[in-house]
Amino acid sequence: MEKSPVDAQPDYQNLSLSSPLGTPFERMMMQRCIQLARRALGLTTPNPIVGAVVVRDGKIVGEGFHPGPGQPHAEVFALREAGEQARGGTVYVNLEPCNHYGRTPPCSEALIAAGVAKVVVGMIDPNPQVSGGGIKRLTEAGIEVVVGIEEADCRELNEAFIHRILHQRPLGILKYAMTLDGKIAAASGHSQWVTGKEARAYVHQIRAACDAVIVGGNTVRHDNPYLTSHNLSTHNPLRVVMTRTLNLPLEANLWQTSEAHTLVLTETGANPYIQEQLLNMGVEVLELRSLTPRQVMTYLYERELSCVLWECGGVLGARAIAEGAVQKVLAFIAPKIIGGREALSPVEDLGLVKMTDALNLERVSCRQLGSDYLLEGYLP
């Protein structure tokens, strides 16, 4: 089986692979890179999010982050701020500097021209155009390179970018809020609000970091959501509605497109009248031959998106899991019990009949948000 670019990391001369821990100062500077990079969450797709720090004589003399496609990379901004102080200094960057001409010149050449003595890299870039090439160019120029400082955090920071590169699909995240007995709504269908304000505010942060958020027609009809980051940042994700029939209300918060763009995905020939009305309101409508989660993710990849949040109901959520459109699960759990045989569950039928068939999440973590809990994990 052919190795992925990450698995096939080259063995370069003069390449110092540090321990995963590094020195306390190295870890601190790499965490600063991550902090800087996060300023552009949701704004860089299909590029990664990257921060860089220039240090001279133990002091930070320059910082920068990549703000978006077509704009200079993090290293360039940091070197500009450092000026002549970069010469002989150390540059920290959470992702390997590029060594190819894309929308911008290679960062490896900028580092060499600045005369830096050392570059500390969080992780090797999985992109075949970059992977190892930037490090090789730096070492050939006599620059000391250290790789692997805070690598786990660096990989988590760019997990959507990595997934997109390796699998040619956006990273899919299924998010839902449920009661302690596993219900996302009462038997009546009423669902506002399962969780408290702290959990809902965190969902707004998640949306701001994603490129798109997907719901089905039932969510539009019953919940009338906004699906924005609620002024948390300047970025709102692309709001996507999946509906085969286009049986949608003509009045909905999603049709207000001045703040955020809305895309309705449907099947060929569905409800021409509704299509026309939506188009007149500034909503984008696209017909697909087969409206499935897999096909939708293929289309969103072609649209250069990296991170997709599924905020749909249980039926669509189950289909998204079954078709491999979901890799990560964010389950918000409220300490409430509502009961009800007809009350909705976050994931409907997956065709699994034994508890031993259940999908076991990996790398699971839990945190408290107000009175609620967030359980986060990855599908195998």
GROMACS .gro file of C-alpha atoms in nm:
model
  380
    1MET     CA    1   0.000   0.000   0.000
    2GLU     CA    2   0.134   0.340  -0.093
    3LYS     CA    3   0.238   0.553   0.202
    4SER     CA    4   0.078   0.890   0.264
    5PRO     CA    5   0.303   1.199   0.259
    6VAL     CA    6   0.291   1.207   0.640
    7ASP     CA    7   0.393   0.841   0.674
    8ALA     CA    8   0.672   0.877   0.417
    9GLN     CA    9   0.866   1.149   0.597
   10PRO     CA   10   1.212   1.184   0.438
   11ASP     CA   11   1.536   1.132   0.630
   12TYR     CA   12   1.744   1.445   0.576
   13GLN     CA   13   2.101   1.507   0.680
   14ASN     CA   14   2.145   1.774   0.948
   15LEU     CA   15   1.777   1.740   1.042
   16SER     CA   16   1.743   1.745   1.421
   17LEU     CA   17   1.431   1.558   1.532
   18SER     CA   18   1.374   1.683   1.883
   19SER     CA   19   1.184   1.494   2.150
   20PRO     CA   20   0.808   1.554   2.148
   21LEU     CA   21   0.853   1.774   2.455
   22GLY     CA   22   1.135   2.008   2.354
   23THR     CA   23   1.265   2.270   2.594
   24PRO     CA   24   1.020   2.478   2.799
   25PHE     CA   25   1.109   2.785   2.590
   26GLU     CA   26   1.056   2.595   2.262
   27ARG     CA   27   0.716   2.474   2.380
   28MET     CA   28   0.618   2.822   2.491
   29MET     CA   29   0.715   2.975   2.156
   30MET     CA   30   0.531   2.704   1.960
   31GLN     CA   31   0.219   2.762   2.168
   32ARG     CA   32   0.252   3.130   2.082
   33CYS     CA   33   0.261   3.030   1.713
   34ILE     CA   34  -0.060   2.832   1.762
   35GLN     CA   35  -0.219   3.126   1.942
   36LEU     CA   36  -0.131   3.358   1.654
   37ALA     CA   37  -0.252   3.111   1.393
   38ARG     CA   38  -0.593   3.084   1.558
   39ARG     CA   39  -0.660   3.450   1.480
   40ALA     CA   40  -0.740   3.336   1.125
   41LEU     CA   41  -0.964   3.040   1.213
   42GLY     CA   42  -1.217   2.989   0.935
   43LEU     CA   43  -1.048   3.238   0.701
   44THR     CA   44  -0.765   3.049   0.530
   45THR     CA   45  -0.922   2.755   0.345
   46PRO     CA   46  -0.792   2.576   0.145
   47ASN     CA   47  -0.467   2.687   0.312
   48PRO     CA   48  -0.364   2.583   0.664
   49ILE     CA   49  -0.367   2.819   0.961
   50VAL     CA   50  -0.012   2.916   1.055
   51GLY     CA   51   0.159   3.143   1.304
   52ALA     CA   52   0.527   3.236   1.326
   53VAL     CA   53   0.754   3.395   1.587
   54VAL     CA   54   1.108   3.536   1.544
   55VAL     CA   55   1.332   3.525   1.852
   56ARG     CA   56   1.670   3.694   1.899
   57ASP     CA   57   1.870   3.666   2.221
   58GLY     CA   58   1.576   3.508   2.401
   59LYS     CA   59   1.330   3.784   2.312
   60ILE     CA   60   1.046   3.794   2.058
   61VAL     CA   61   1.133   4.047   1.787
   62GLY     CA   62   0.870   3.959   1.527
   63GLU     CA   63   0.534   3.783   1.500
   64GLY     CA   64   0.285   3.706   1.226
   65PHE     CA   65   0.008   3.479   1.103
   66HIS     CA   66  -0.135   3.384   0.763
   67PRO     CA   67  -0.459   3.583   0.719
   68GLY     CA   68  -0.594   3.409   0.407
   69PRO     CA   69  -0.537   3.274   0.055
   70GLY     CA   70  -0.327   3.495  -0.170
   71GLN     CA   71  -0.183   3.689   0.123
   72PRO     CA   72   0.171   3.651   0.263
   73HIS     CA   73   0.242   3.356   0.488
   74ALA     CA   74   0.305   3.382   0.861
   75GLU     CA   75   0.684   3.371   0.830
   76VAL     CA   76   0.685   3.673   0.596
   77PHE     CA   77   0.486   3.888   0.838
   78ALA     CA   78   0.707   3.783   1.130
   79LEU     CA   79   1.029   3.855   0.936
   80ARG     CA   80   0.896   4.196   0.828
   81GLU     CA   81   0.829   4.290   1.189
   82ALA     CA   82   1.169   4.164   1.302
   83GLY     CA   83   1.364   4.339   1.027
   84GLU     CA   84   1.742   4.313   1.067
   85GLN     CA   85   1.696   4.157   1.410
   86ALA     CA   86   1.597   3.832   1.233
   87ARG     CA   87   1.958   3.781   1.117
   88GLY     CA   88   2.113   3.512   1.335
   89GLY     CA   89   1.784   3.458   1.515
   90THR     CA   90   1.546   3.163   1.553
   91VAL     CA   91   1.212   3.134   1.378
   92TYR     CA   92   0.932   2.924   1.527
   93VAL     CA   93   0.646   2.812   1.301
   94ASN     CA   94   0.374   2.552   1.364
   95LEU     CA   95   0.386   2.413   1.007
   96GLU     CA   96   0.680   2.343   0.778
   97PRO     CA   97   0.771   2.647   0.563
   98CYS     CA   98   0.675   2.601   0.199
   99ASN     CA   99   0.937   2.565  -0.075
  100HIS     CA  100   0.724   2.611  -0.388
  101TYR     CA  101   0.568   2.896  -0.580
  102GLY     CA  102   0.192   2.904  -0.536
  103ARG     CA  103  -0.007   3.221  -0.486
  104THR     CA  104   0.294   3.352  -0.296
  105PRO     CA  105   0.674   3.294  -0.315
  106PRO     CA  106   0.832   3.015  -0.103
  107CYS     CA  107   0.882   3.096   0.265
  108SER     CA  108   1.203   2.890   0.274
  109GLU     CA  109   1.370   3.147   0.049
  110ALA     CA  110   1.247   3.434   0.265
  111LEU     CA  111   1.397   3.268   0.574
  112ILE     CA  112   1.729   3.211   0.398
  113ALA     CA  113   1.739   3.569   0.269
  114ALA     CA  114   1.670   3.699   0.621
  115GLY     CA  115   1.979   3.516   0.748
  116VAL     CA  116   1.810   3.323   1.030
  117ALA     CA  117   2.027   3.066   1.207
  118LYS     CA  118   1.761   2.820   1.320
  119VAL     CA  119   1.404   2.721   1.237
  120VAL     CA  120   1.186   2.528   1.483
  121VAL     CA  121   0.894   2.351   1.312
  122GLY     CA  122   0.587   2.208   1.481
  123MET     CA  123   0.503   1.951   1.213
  124ILE     CA  124   0.593   1.851   0.859
  125ASP     CA  125   0.341   1.966   0.596
  126PRO     CA  126   0.135   1.672   0.458
  127ASN     CA  127   0.092   1.852   0.124
  128PRO     CA  128   0.302   1.659  -0.134
  129GLN     CA  129   0.406   1.992  -0.288
  130VAL     CA  130   0.566   2.090   0.042
  131SER     CA  131   0.627   1.777   0.252
  132GLY     CA  132   0.992   1.782   0.355
  133GLY     CA  133   1.094   2.017   0.075
  134GLY     CA  134   1.101   2.328   0.289
  135ILE     CA  135   1.308   2.157   0.556
  136LYS     CA  136   1.548   2.017   0.296
  137ARG     CA  137   1.600   2.362   0.142
  138LEU     CA  138   1.671   2.518   0.481
  139THR     CA  139   1.921   2.251   0.585
  140GLU     CA  140   2.097   2.275   0.248
  141ALA     CA  141   2.140   2.647   0.318
  142GLY     CA  142   2.311   2.567   0.649
  143ILE     CA  143   2.014   2.655   0.872
  144GLU     CA  144   1.960   2.432   1.175
  145VAL     CA  145   1.612   2.279   1.171
  146VAL     CA  146   1.428   2.123   1.465
  147VAL     CA  147   1.101   1.936   1.403
  148GLY     CA  148   0.829   1.804   1.630
  149ILE     CA  149   0.783   2.064   1.905
  150GLU     CA  150   0.422   2.046   2.033
  151GLU     CA  151   0.341   1.834   1.730
  152ALA     CA  152   0.016   1.692   1.869
  153ASP     CA  153  -0.124   2.042   1.925
  154CYS     CA  154  -0.001   2.155   1.584
  155ARG     CA  155  -0.173   1.861   1.416
  156GLU     CA  156  -0.496   1.924   1.605
  157LEU     CA  157  -0.486   2.289   1.502
  158ASN     CA  158  -0.474   2.195   1.133
  159GLU     CA  159  -0.667   1.867   1.146
  160ALA     CA  160  -0.912   1.984   0.878
  161PHE     CA  161  -0.632   2.088   0.643
  162ILE     CA  162  -0.452   1.756   0.700
  163HIS     CA  163  -0.769   1.556   0.635
  164ARG     CA  164  -0.844   1.750   0.319
  165ILE     CA  165  -0.494   1.693   0.182
  166LEU     CA  166  -0.476   1.322   0.263
  167HIS     CA  167  -0.834   1.220   0.177
  168GLN     CA  168  -0.949   1.479  -0.080
  169ARG     CA  169  -1.253   1.552   0.136
  170PRO     CA  170  -1.334   1.816   0.397
  171LEU     CA  171  -1.322   1.711   0.760
  172GLY     CA  172  -1.678   1.635   0.872
  173ILE     CA  173  -1.786   1.721   1.227
  174LEU     CA  174  -2.123   1.607   1.363
  175LYS     CA  175  -2.249   1.834   1.638
  176TYR     CA  176  -2.561   1.782   1.845
  177ALA     CA  177  -2.705   1.872   2.184
  178MET     CA  178  -2.901   1.614   2.381
  179THR     CA  179  -3.050   1.547   2.723
  180LEU     CA  180  -2.905   1.294   2.962
  181ASP     CA  181  -3.149   1.036   2.827
  182GLY     CA  182  -3.038   1.095   2.469
  183LYS     CA  183  -3.310   1.323   2.330
  184ILE     CA  184  -3.253   1.625   2.105
  185ALA     CA  185  -3.613   1.745   2.135
  186ALA     CA  186  -3.929   1.675   2.328
  187ALA     CA  187  -4.192   1.444   2.183
  188SER     CA  188  -4.370   1.758   2.059
  189GLY     CA  189  -4.063   1.850   1.855
  190HIS     CA  190  -3.975   2.147   2.076
  191SER     CA  191  -3.597   2.176   2.109
  192GLN     CA  192  -3.505   2.528   2.229
  193TRP     CA  193  -3.297   2.507   2.434
  194VAL     CA  194  -3.143   2.173   2.524
  195THR     CA  195  -2.823   2.329   2.658
  196GLY     CA  196  -2.739   2.651   2.839
  197LYS     CA  197  -2.586   2.976   2.719
  198GLU     CA  198  -2.223   2.871   2.777
  199ALA     CA  199  -2.259   2.568   2.551
  200ARG     CA  200  -2.444   2.768   2.287
  201ALA     CA  201  -2.172   3.035   2.290
  202TYR     CA  202  -1.914   2.764   2.234
  203VAL     CA  203  -2.111   2.639   1.932
  204HIS     CA  204  -2.084   2.989   1.787
  205GLN     CA  205  -1.705   2.964   1.825
  206ILE     CA  206  -1.709   2.630   1.645
  207ARG     CA  207  -1.911   2.774   1.356
  208ALA     CA  208  -1.671   3.066   1.324
  209ALA     CA  209  -1.388   2.814   1.276
  210CYS     CA  210  -1.571   2.609   1.011
  211ASP     CA  211  -1.610   2.670   0.639
  212ALA     CA  212  -1.966   2.539   0.610
  213VAL     CA  213  -2.252   2.419   0.829
  214ILE     CA  214  -2.508   2.170   0.696
  215VAL     CA  215  -2.872   2.109   0.794
  216GLY     CA  216  -3.162   1.926   0.634
  217GLY     CA  217  -3.501   2.058   0.532
  218ASN     CA  218  -3.665   1.944   0.857
  219THR     CA  219  -3.430   2.163   1.061
  220VAL     CA  220  -3.523   2.465   0.850
  221ARG     CA  221  -3.895   2.395   0.885
  222HIS     CA  222  -3.899   2.316   1.259
  223ASP     CA  223  -3.614   2.521   1.410
  224ASN     CA  224  -3.572   2.815   1.168
  225PRO     CA  225  -3.202   2.852   1.261
  226TYR     CA  226  -2.959   3.131   1.176
  227LEU     CA  227  -2.646   2.911   1.171
  228THR     CA  228  -2.414   3.210   1.213
  229SER     CA  229  -2.140   3.283   1.463
  230HIS     CA  230  -2.372   3.549   1.612
  231ASN     CA  231  -2.127   3.838   1.572
  232LEU     CA  232  -1.857   3.643   1.753
  233SER     CA  233  -1.621   3.715   1.463
  234THR     CA  234  -1.627   3.859   1.114
  235HIS     CA  235  -1.648   3.507   0.972
  236ASN     CA  236  -1.970   3.316   0.920
  237PRO     CA  237  -1.968   2.972   0.759
  238LEU     CA  238  -2.142   2.893   0.432
  239ARG     CA  239  -2.491   2.776   0.537
  240VAL     CA  240  -2.594   2.465   0.344
  241VAL     CA  241  -2.941   2.313   0.327
  242MET     CA  242  -2.986   1.961   0.189
  243THR     CA  243  -3.336   1.888   0.060
  244ARG     CA  244  -3.452   1.648  -0.212
  245THR     CA  245  -3.802   1.794  -0.243
  246LEU     CA  246  -3.732   2.165  -0.182
  247ASN     CA  247  -4.038   2.166   0.043
  248LEU     CA  248  -3.912   2.473   0.225
  249PRO     CA  249  -4.085   2.780   0.374
  250LEU     CA  250  -4.047   3.104   0.181
  251GLU     CA  251  -3.979   3.288   0.505
  252ALA     CA  252  -3.677   3.167   0.701
  253ASN     CA  253  -3.376   3.317   0.876
  254LEU     CA  254  -3.145   3.134   0.637
  255TRP     CA  255  -3.280   3.333   0.341
  256GLN     CA  256  -3.141   3.652   0.497
  257THR     CA  257  -2.811   3.656   0.312
  258SER     CA  258  -2.671   3.999   0.395
  259GLU     CA  259  -2.477   3.854   0.690
  260ALA     CA  260  -2.399   3.504   0.563
  261HIS     CA  261  -2.429   3.319   0.232
  262THR     CA  262  -2.677   3.032   0.197
  263LEU     CA  263  -2.655   2.740  -0.044
  264VAL     CA  264  -2.948   2.506  -0.103
  265LEU     CA  265  -2.856   2.167  -0.248
  266THR     CA  266  -3.133   1.966  -0.410
  267GLU     CA  267  -3.190   1.709  -0.683
  268THR     CA  268  -3.238   1.773  -1.052
  269GLY     CA  269  -3.580   1.919  -1.138
  270ALA     CA  270  -3.699   1.970  -0.780
  271ASN     CA  271  -3.970   2.234  -0.725
  272PRO     CA  272  -3.883   2.501  -0.990
  273TYR     CA  273  -4.112   2.758  -0.823
  274ILE     CA  274  -3.928   2.743  -0.487
  275GLN     CA  275  -3.596   2.749  -0.669
  276GLU     CA  276  -3.694   3.073  -0.844
  277GLN     CA  277  -3.815   3.234  -0.522
  278LEU     CA  278  -3.496   3.146  -0.337
  279LEU     CA  279  -3.278   3.273  -0.621
  280ASN     CA  280  -3.469   3.602  -0.615
  281MET     CA  281  -3.383   3.636  -0.244
  282GLY     CA  282  -3.011   3.591  -0.312
  283VAL     CA  283  -2.993   3.226  -0.207
  284GLU     CA  284  -2.768   3.002  -0.416
  285VAL     CA  285  -2.945   2.688  -0.541
  286LEU     CA  286  -2.761   2.394  -0.693
  287GLU     CA  287  -2.906   2.073  -0.834
  288LEU     CA  288  -2.710   1.752  -0.786
  289ARG     CA  289  -2.786   1.429  -0.968
  290SER     CA  290  -2.762   1.238  -0.640
  291LEU     CA  291  -2.813   1.425  -0.314
  292THR     CA  292  -2.616   1.221  -0.061
  293PRO     CA  293  -2.376   1.324   0.215
  294ARG     CA  294  -2.089   1.169   0.018
  295GLN     CA  295  -2.171   1.368  -0.296
  296VAL     CA  296  -2.218   1.686  -0.096
  297MET     CA  297  -1.874   1.649   0.063
  298THR     CA  298  -1.724   1.585  -0.280
  299TYR     CA  299  -1.880   1.907  -0.407
  300LEU     CA  300  -1.765   2.109  -0.104
  301TYR     CA  301  -1.410   1.975  -0.152
  302GLU     CA  302  -1.420   2.096  -0.512
  303ARG     CA  303  -1.533   2.430  -0.371
  304GLU     CA  304  -1.205   2.429  -0.171
  305LEU     CA  305  -1.362   2.393   0.173
  306SER     CA  306  -1.174   2.214   0.451
  307CYS     CA  307  -1.402   2.190   0.756
  308VAL     CA  308  -1.775   2.110   0.745
  309LEU     CA  309  -2.004   2.110   1.050
  310TRP     CA  310  -2.311   1.886   1.037
  311GLU     CA  311  -2.582   2.037   1.261
  312CYS     CA  312  -2.859   1.825   1.116
  313GLY     CA  313  -3.122   1.595   1.264
  314GLY     CA  314  -3.082   1.229   1.343
  315VAL     CA  315  -3.181   1.085   1.005
  316LEU     CA  316  -2.936   1.294   0.802
  317GLY     CA  317  -2.674   1.257   1.074
  318ALA     CA  318  -2.695   0.878   1.053
  319ARG     CA  319  -2.659   0.890   0.674
  320ALA     CA  320  -2.359   1.119   0.704
  321ILE     CA  321  -2.191   0.875   0.945
  322ALA     CA  322  -2.277   0.572   0.731
  323GLU     CA  323  -2.133   0.734   0.417
  324GLY     CA  324  -1.807   0.841   0.581
  325ALA     CA  325  -1.891   1.212   0.573
  326VAL     CA  326  -1.828   1.248   0.949
  327GLN     CA  327  -1.492   1.197   1.119
  328LYS     CA  328  -1.545   1.383   1.446
  329VAL     CA  329  -1.834   1.404   1.693
  330LEU     CA  330  -1.915   1.690   1.930
  331ALA     CA  331  -2.190   1.581   2.170
  332PHE     CA  332  -2.323   1.848   2.408
  333ILE     CA  333  -2.495   1.674   2.699
  334ALA     CA  334  -2.735   1.858   2.928
  335PRO     CA  335  -2.809   1.722   3.279
  336LYS     CA  336  -3.179   1.698   3.196
  337ILE     CA  337  -3.423   1.410   3.151
  338ILE     CA  338  -3.726   1.459   2.928
  339GLY     CA  339  -3.827   1.106   2.832
  340GLY     CA  340  -4.079   1.027   2.562
  341ARG     CA  341  -4.098   0.725   2.333
  342GLU     CA  342  -4.141   0.950   2.028
  343ALA     CA  343  -3.878   1.204   2.131
  344LEU     CA  344  -3.602   1.242   1.871
  345SER     CA  345  -3.252   1.101   1.906
  346PRO     CA  346  -2.936   1.266   1.770
  347VAL     CA  347  -2.848   0.970   1.545
  348GLU     CA  348  -3.120   0.751   1.395
  349ASP     CA  349  -3.090   0.403   1.250
  350LEU     CA  350  -2.741   0.293   1.148
  351GLY     CA  351  -2.841  -0.069   1.092
  352LEU     CA  352  -2.645  -0.185   1.399
  353VAL     CA  353  -2.832  -0.453   1.594
  354LYS     CA  354  -2.583  -0.553   1.865
  355MET     CA  355  -2.409  -0.343   2.125
  356THR     CA  356  -2.085  -0.504   2.007
  357ASP     CA  357  -2.150  -0.341   1.666
  358ALA     CA  358  -2.149   0.008   1.816
  359LEU     CA  359  -1.903   0.264   1.681
  360ASN     CA  360  -1.648   0.334   1.954
  361LEU     CA  361  -1.510   0.687   1.950
  362GLU     CA  362  -1.135   0.731   1.979
  363ARG     CA  363  -0.926   1.008   2.140
  364VAL     CA  364  -1.221   1.104   2.356
  365SER     CA  365  -1.212   1.413   2.575
  366CYS     CA  366  -1.468   1.581   2.799
  367ARG     CA  367  -1.508   1.934   2.931
  368GLN     CA  368  -1.770   2.122   3.130
  369LEU     CA  369  -1.947   2.428   2.986
  370GLY     CA  370  -2.168   2.584   3.248
  371SER     CA  371  -2.402   2.307   3.367
  372ASP     CA  372  -2.351   2.108   3.045
  373TYR     CA  373  -2.077   1.876   2.921
  374LEU     CA  374  -1.909   1.844   2.584
  375LEU     CA  375  -1.793   1.497   2.484
  376GLU     CA  376  -1.557   1.510   2.187
  377GLY     CA  377  -1.415   1.217   1.993
  378TYR     CA  378  -1.324   1.073   1.654
  379LEU     CA  379  -1.488   0.794   1.460
  380PRO     CA  380  -1.253   0.504   1.383
   0.00000   0.00000   0.00000
